[in-house]
Amino acid sequence: MKLSSEERKQGRLSHQSLSSIVNQVRVNGYSVIEEFYEKDTIRQWHEAYLKLFQPFVEKTRTTNSNGHYRMDLPFEAPFVEEELVAHPMVLQVMEALLGEDCICQYLASNTCLPGSGYQDIHSDLHPLYPEADITLPPAAIVLNIALVDFREDNGPTEIWPGGTHLIPESMNRPELITETAQRMESIHITMPAGSISMRDLRMWHRGVPNHSNEPRPMISIVYFRHWFGAEPLCIPKERYEGFAPSVKRLFRKAMFIES
């Protein structure tokens, strides 16, 4: 879907759009809003990202032969700007799915380089109650921001939306995922630069080969229910005090350290 001119003007999703996105995530496990961000904004974020990623990949290249790189983002502009981590329209969706007191405990990026291979098919969230034969509501949603066009040739994320986020807790095991996914249909999330996807963290997915000549980067931010016990982020207290109020609220359960 795409935002309407009125939604862009007001800075809020309409009731109809919000309901549609929330239902897509609940039923299909994900939703995509194309060209959510303006081109100039994405270009600036992409340039800032590459300044960090290029030296990072030189240091870690020998430890990642598959060509898929996860890099934490610093708690500084532009990566902690309200527009990026606490966009009002994104928070509308997250609060509808996770509660108005949801938090953020993951600020990073995922990039596949030219020549990358396949990742193992996996879920990003371990079962909360692995002995239970029940399906639980979502505990975490990942927001992916495309910094470049996601095309079939440059390593778009492959997902299994056929209810893989809704399987009983006791069935969400690596060996079952590998075996079962081979018999299920998958799709690639292709979208223009500036688009966003919001995905239930339990959904089965993997990174795929990048056959292009350029890296394919995306920003990854994970929002959790307030009680979720993920390892807390460590944020310099001085920087946290400079965050916008909405950003401070999301990171309120971080571990604050002296600069």
Coordinates of C-alpha atoms in Angstrom, one line a residue:
M1 CA 0.0 0.0 0.0
K2 CA 1.0 3.7 -0.2
L3 CA 0.2 6.6 2.0
S4 CA -2.5 9.0 0.8
S5 CA -1.8 12.7 0.3
E6 CA -4.0 13.4 3.3
E7 CA -2.1 11.0 5.5
R8 CA 1.2 12.6 4.6
K9 CA -0.2 16.0 5.3
Q10 CA -1.7 15.0 8.7
G11 CA 1.2 12.8 9.7
R12 CA -1.2 10.0 10.8
L13 CA -2.7 6.9 9.3
S14 CA -6.4 6.9 8.6
H15 CA -8.6 4.6 10.7
Q16 CA -9.0 2.4 7.5
S17 CA -5.3 2.3 6.8
L18 CA -4.3 1.5 10.3
S19 CA -6.9 -1.3 10.6
S20 CA -5.7 -2.8 7.3
I21 CA -2.0 -2.8 8.3
V22 CA -2.7 -4.2 11.7
N23 CA -4.8 -7.0 10.3
Q24 CA -2.2 -7.8 7.6
V25 CA 0.5 -8.2 10.3
R26 CA -1.8 -10.3 12.5
V27 CA -3.0 -12.6 9.7
N28 CA -0.2 -12.6 7.1
G29 CA 2.6 -11.7 9.4
Y30 CA 3.8 -8.6 7.7
S31 CA 2.8 -5.4 5.9
V32 CA 4.6 -3.1 3.4
I33 CA 4.1 0.6 2.9
E34 CA 5.8 1.7 -0.3
E35 CA 7.8 4.9 -0.5
F36 CA 7.0 5.8 3.1
Y37 CA 9.9 8.2 3.4
E38 CA 10.9 11.0 1.0
K39 CA 13.7 10.4 -1.4
D40 CA 15.9 13.2 0.0
T41 CA 15.6 11.7 3.5
I42 CA 16.5 8.2 2.4
R43 CA 19.5 9.5 0.5
Q44 CA 20.8 11.3 3.5
W45 CA 20.3 8.2 5.7
H46 CA 22.0 6.0 3.1
E47 CA 25.0 8.3 2.9
A48 CA 25.3 8.4 6.7
Y49 CA 25.0 4.6 6.9
L50 CA 27.7 4.0 4.2
K51 CA 30.2 6.1 6.2
L52 CA 29.8 3.6 9.1
F53 CA 29.4 0.4 7.1
Q54 CA 32.4 0.7 4.8
P55 CA 35.0 0.6 7.6
F56 CA 32.9 -1.9 9.6
V57 CA 32.8 -4.4 6.8
E58 CA 36.6 -4.1 6.2
K59 CA 37.1 -5.1 9.8
T60 CA 34.7 -8.0 9.8
R61 CA 34.8 -9.3 6.2
T62 CA 36.9 -12.4 7.2
T63 CA 34.4 -13.4 9.9
N64 CA 31.3 -13.4 7.6
S65 CA 31.9 -15.6 4.5
N66 CA 28.2 -15.7 3.6
G67 CA 28.1 -12.0 2.8
H68 CA 25.3 -11.0 5.2
Y69 CA 26.2 -8.4 7.8
R70 CA 24.5 -7.2 10.9
M71 CA 25.8 -3.8 12.2
D72 CA 24.5 -2.0 15.3
L73 CA 23.7 1.7 14.7
P74 CA 25.1 4.4 17.0
F75 CA 22.8 6.4 19.2
E76 CA 23.4 9.6 17.3
A77 CA 21.9 11.5 14.4
P78 CA 20.4 10.6 12.1
F79 CA 19.7 7.1 13.6
V80 CA 17.9 8.3 16.7
E81 CA 15.9 11.0 15.1
E82 CA 12.2 10.9 15.8
E83 CA 11.4 10.5 12.1
L84 CA 13.4 7.3 12.0
V85 CA 12.8 5.5 15.3
A86 CA 9.5 7.0 16.5
H87 CA 7.6 8.1 13.4
P88 CA 4.0 8.8 14.5
M89 CA 2.5 6.6 11.8
V90 CA 4.8 3.7 12.6
L91 CA 4.0 4.0 16.3
Q92 CA 0.3 3.9 15.5
V93 CA 0.8 0.4 14.2
M94 CA 3.2 -0.7 16.9
E95 CA 1.0 0.5 19.7
A96 CA -2.0 -1.2 18.2
L97 CA -0.1 -4.5 18.0
L98 CA 2.0 -4.3 21.1
G99 CA 0.3 -1.9 23.4
E100 CA 0.8 1.9 24.0
D101 CA 3.6 1.2 26.4
C102 CA 5.8 -0.7 23.9
I103 CA 9.5 -0.2 23.9
C104 CA 12.5 -0.4 21.5
Q105 CA 15.4 -2.8 22.3
Y106 CA 17.1 -3.2 19.0
L107 CA 18.6 -0.6 16.6
A108 CA 20.7 -2.1 13.9
S109 CA 21.1 -2.8 10.2
N110 CA 21.2 -5.8 7.9
T111 CA 23.2 -5.7 4.6
C112 CA 24.0 -8.3 2.0
L113 CA 27.0 -7.7 -0.2
P114 CA 27.4 -8.8 -3.9
G115 CA 28.1 -12.5 -4.0
S116 CA 26.3 -13.2 -0.7
G117 CA 24.8 -16.7 -0.2
Y118 CA 21.6 -18.0 1.4
Q119 CA 21.0 -17.7 5.1
D120 CA 19.4 -20.6 7.0
I121 CA 15.6 -20.3 7.2
H122 CA 14.9 -19.1 10.7
S123 CA 12.7 -17.2 13.1
D124 CA 14.1 -14.2 15.0
L125 CA 12.2 -15.0 18.2
H126 CA 12.6 -18.0 20.4
P127 CA 9.4 -19.5 21.8
L128 CA 8.4 -17.8 25.0
Y129 CA 6.7 -21.1 26.2
P130 CA 8.3 -23.9 24.2
E131 CA 6.2 -26.6 25.9
A132 CA 2.9 -24.9 25.0
D133 CA 0.7 -26.1 22.1
I134 CA -0.8 -22.6 21.7
T135 CA -0.4 -19.6 19.5
L136 CA 0.3 -16.3 21.3
P137 CA -0.3 -12.7 20.1
P138 CA 2.8 -10.9 18.8
A139 CA 5.4 -9.9 21.4
A140 CA 7.8 -8.1 18.9
I141 CA 7.6 -6.5 15.5
V142 CA 10.6 -5.6 13.4
L143 CA 10.5 -2.4 11.2
N144 CA 12.8 -2.6 8.1
I145 CA 13.6 0.5 6.2
A146 CA 14.8 0.0 2.7
L147 CA 17.8 2.4 2.0
V148 CA 17.9 1.3 -1.6
D149 CA 15.5 -0.4 -4.0
F150 CA 14.9 -4.0 -3.0
R151 CA 14.9 -5.9 -6.3
E152 CA 14.9 -9.6 -7.2
D153 CA 18.5 -9.4 -8.1
N154 CA 20.0 -7.6 -5.1
G155 CA 19.0 -9.8 -2.2
P156 CA 15.5 -9.0 -1.0
T157 CA 14.4 -10.7 2.2
E158 CA 12.6 -14.0 1.6
I159 CA 9.6 -14.7 3.9
W160 CA 7.2 -17.6 4.6
P161 CA 3.9 -15.8 5.2
G162 CA 1.7 -18.9 5.3
G163 CA 1.0 -18.6 9.0
T164 CA 4.6 -19.3 10.1
H165 CA 4.2 -16.6 12.8
L166 CA 1.1 -18.4 14.1
I167 CA 2.3 -21.9 14.6
P168 CA 2.1 -23.3 18.2
E169 CA 5.0 -22.4 20.4
S170 CA 6.1 -26.0 20.7
M171 CA 6.5 -26.4 17.0
N172 CA 8.8 -23.3 16.4
R173 CA 12.0 -25.4 16.4
P174 CA 15.0 -25.0 14.0
E175 CA 14.8 -28.5 12.7
L176 CA 11.1 -28.2 12.0
I177 CA 11.5 -24.9 10.3
T178 CA 14.2 -26.2 7.9
E179 CA 12.1 -29.3 7.0
T180 CA 8.7 -27.7 6.7
A181 CA 9.7 -24.5 4.9
Q182 CA 10.9 -26.6 1.9
R183 CA 7.2 -27.7 1.3
M184 CA 5.7 -24.2 1.7
E185 CA 5.5 -21.2 -0.6
S186 CA 7.7 -18.2 0.1
I187 CA 7.9 -14.7 -1.4
H188 CA 10.5 -12.0 -1.7
I189 CA 9.8 -8.6 -0.2
T190 CA 10.6 -6.3 -3.1
M191 CA 10.0 -2.5 -2.7
P192 CA 11.4 0.9 -3.7
A193 CA 13.9 2.8 -1.6
G194 CA 12.2 4.6 1.3
S195 CA 9.6 1.8 1.7
I196 CA 9.1 0.1 5.0
S197 CA 8.0 -3.4 6.0
M198 CA 6.6 -4.4 9.5
R199 CA 7.0 -8.1 10.3
D200 CA 6.1 -10.3 13.2
L201 CA 9.5 -11.3 14.6
R202 CA 8.4 -15.0 14.7
M203 CA 7.9 -15.2 10.9
W204 CA 10.2 -17.6 9.1
H205 CA 12.6 -15.8 6.7
R206 CA 16.1 -15.7 5.4
G207 CA 18.6 -13.5 3.5
V208 CA 19.1 -14.5 -0.1
P209 CA 22.0 -14.0 -2.6
N210 CA 22.8 -10.5 -3.9
H211 CA 23.5 -10.9 -7.6
S212 CA 24.0 -7.1 -8.2
N213 CA 27.1 -5.0 -8.0
E214 CA 26.1 -3.0 -5.0
P215 CA 25.3 -3.7 -1.3
R216 CA 21.7 -4.0 -0.3
P217 CA 21.3 -2.3 3.1
M218 CA 18.3 -1.9 5.4
I219 CA 17.7 -0.4 8.8
S220 CA 16.2 -2.8 11.4
I221 CA 14.4 -1.6 14.5
V222 CA 12.5 -4.0 16.8
Y223 CA 9.7 -2.9 19.0
F224 CA 8.6 -5.1 21.9
R225 CA 5.9 -5.4 24.5
H226 CA 7.1 -3.5 27.6
W227 CA 7.7 -6.6 29.7
F228 CA 9.9 -8.4 27.1
G229 CA 13.2 -9.3 28.7
A230 CA 15.6 -8.8 25.9
E231 CA 19.2 -7.7 26.6
P232 CA 19.0 -4.0 27.3
L233 CA 20.6 -1.5 25.0
C234 CA 23.5 0.5 26.4
I235 CA 23.0 4.2 25.7
P236 CA 25.3 7.1 26.9
K237 CA 23.2 9.0 29.4
E238 CA 24.1 12.3 28.0
R239 CA 22.9 11.3 24.5
Y240 CA 19.7 9.9 25.9
E241 CA 18.9 13.2 27.6
G242 CA 19.1 14.9 24.2
F243 CA 16.5 12.5 22.5
A244 CA 13.1 13.7 21.5
P245 CA 10.4 12.8 24.1
S246 CA 8.9 10.1 21.9
V247 CA 12.3 8.5 21.4
K248 CA 13.2 8.7 25.1
R249 CA 10.0 6.9 25.9
L250 CA 10.8 4.0 23.5
F251 CA 14.3 3.6 25.0
R252 CA 13.3 4.1 28.6
K253 CA 14.3 0.6 29.6
A254 CA 17.9 0.9 28.2
M255 CA 20.9 0.7 30.4
F256 CA 22.3 4.2 30.7
I257 CA 26.1 4.6 30.9
E258 CA 28.3 7.5 31.6
S259 CA 29.9 9.0 28.5

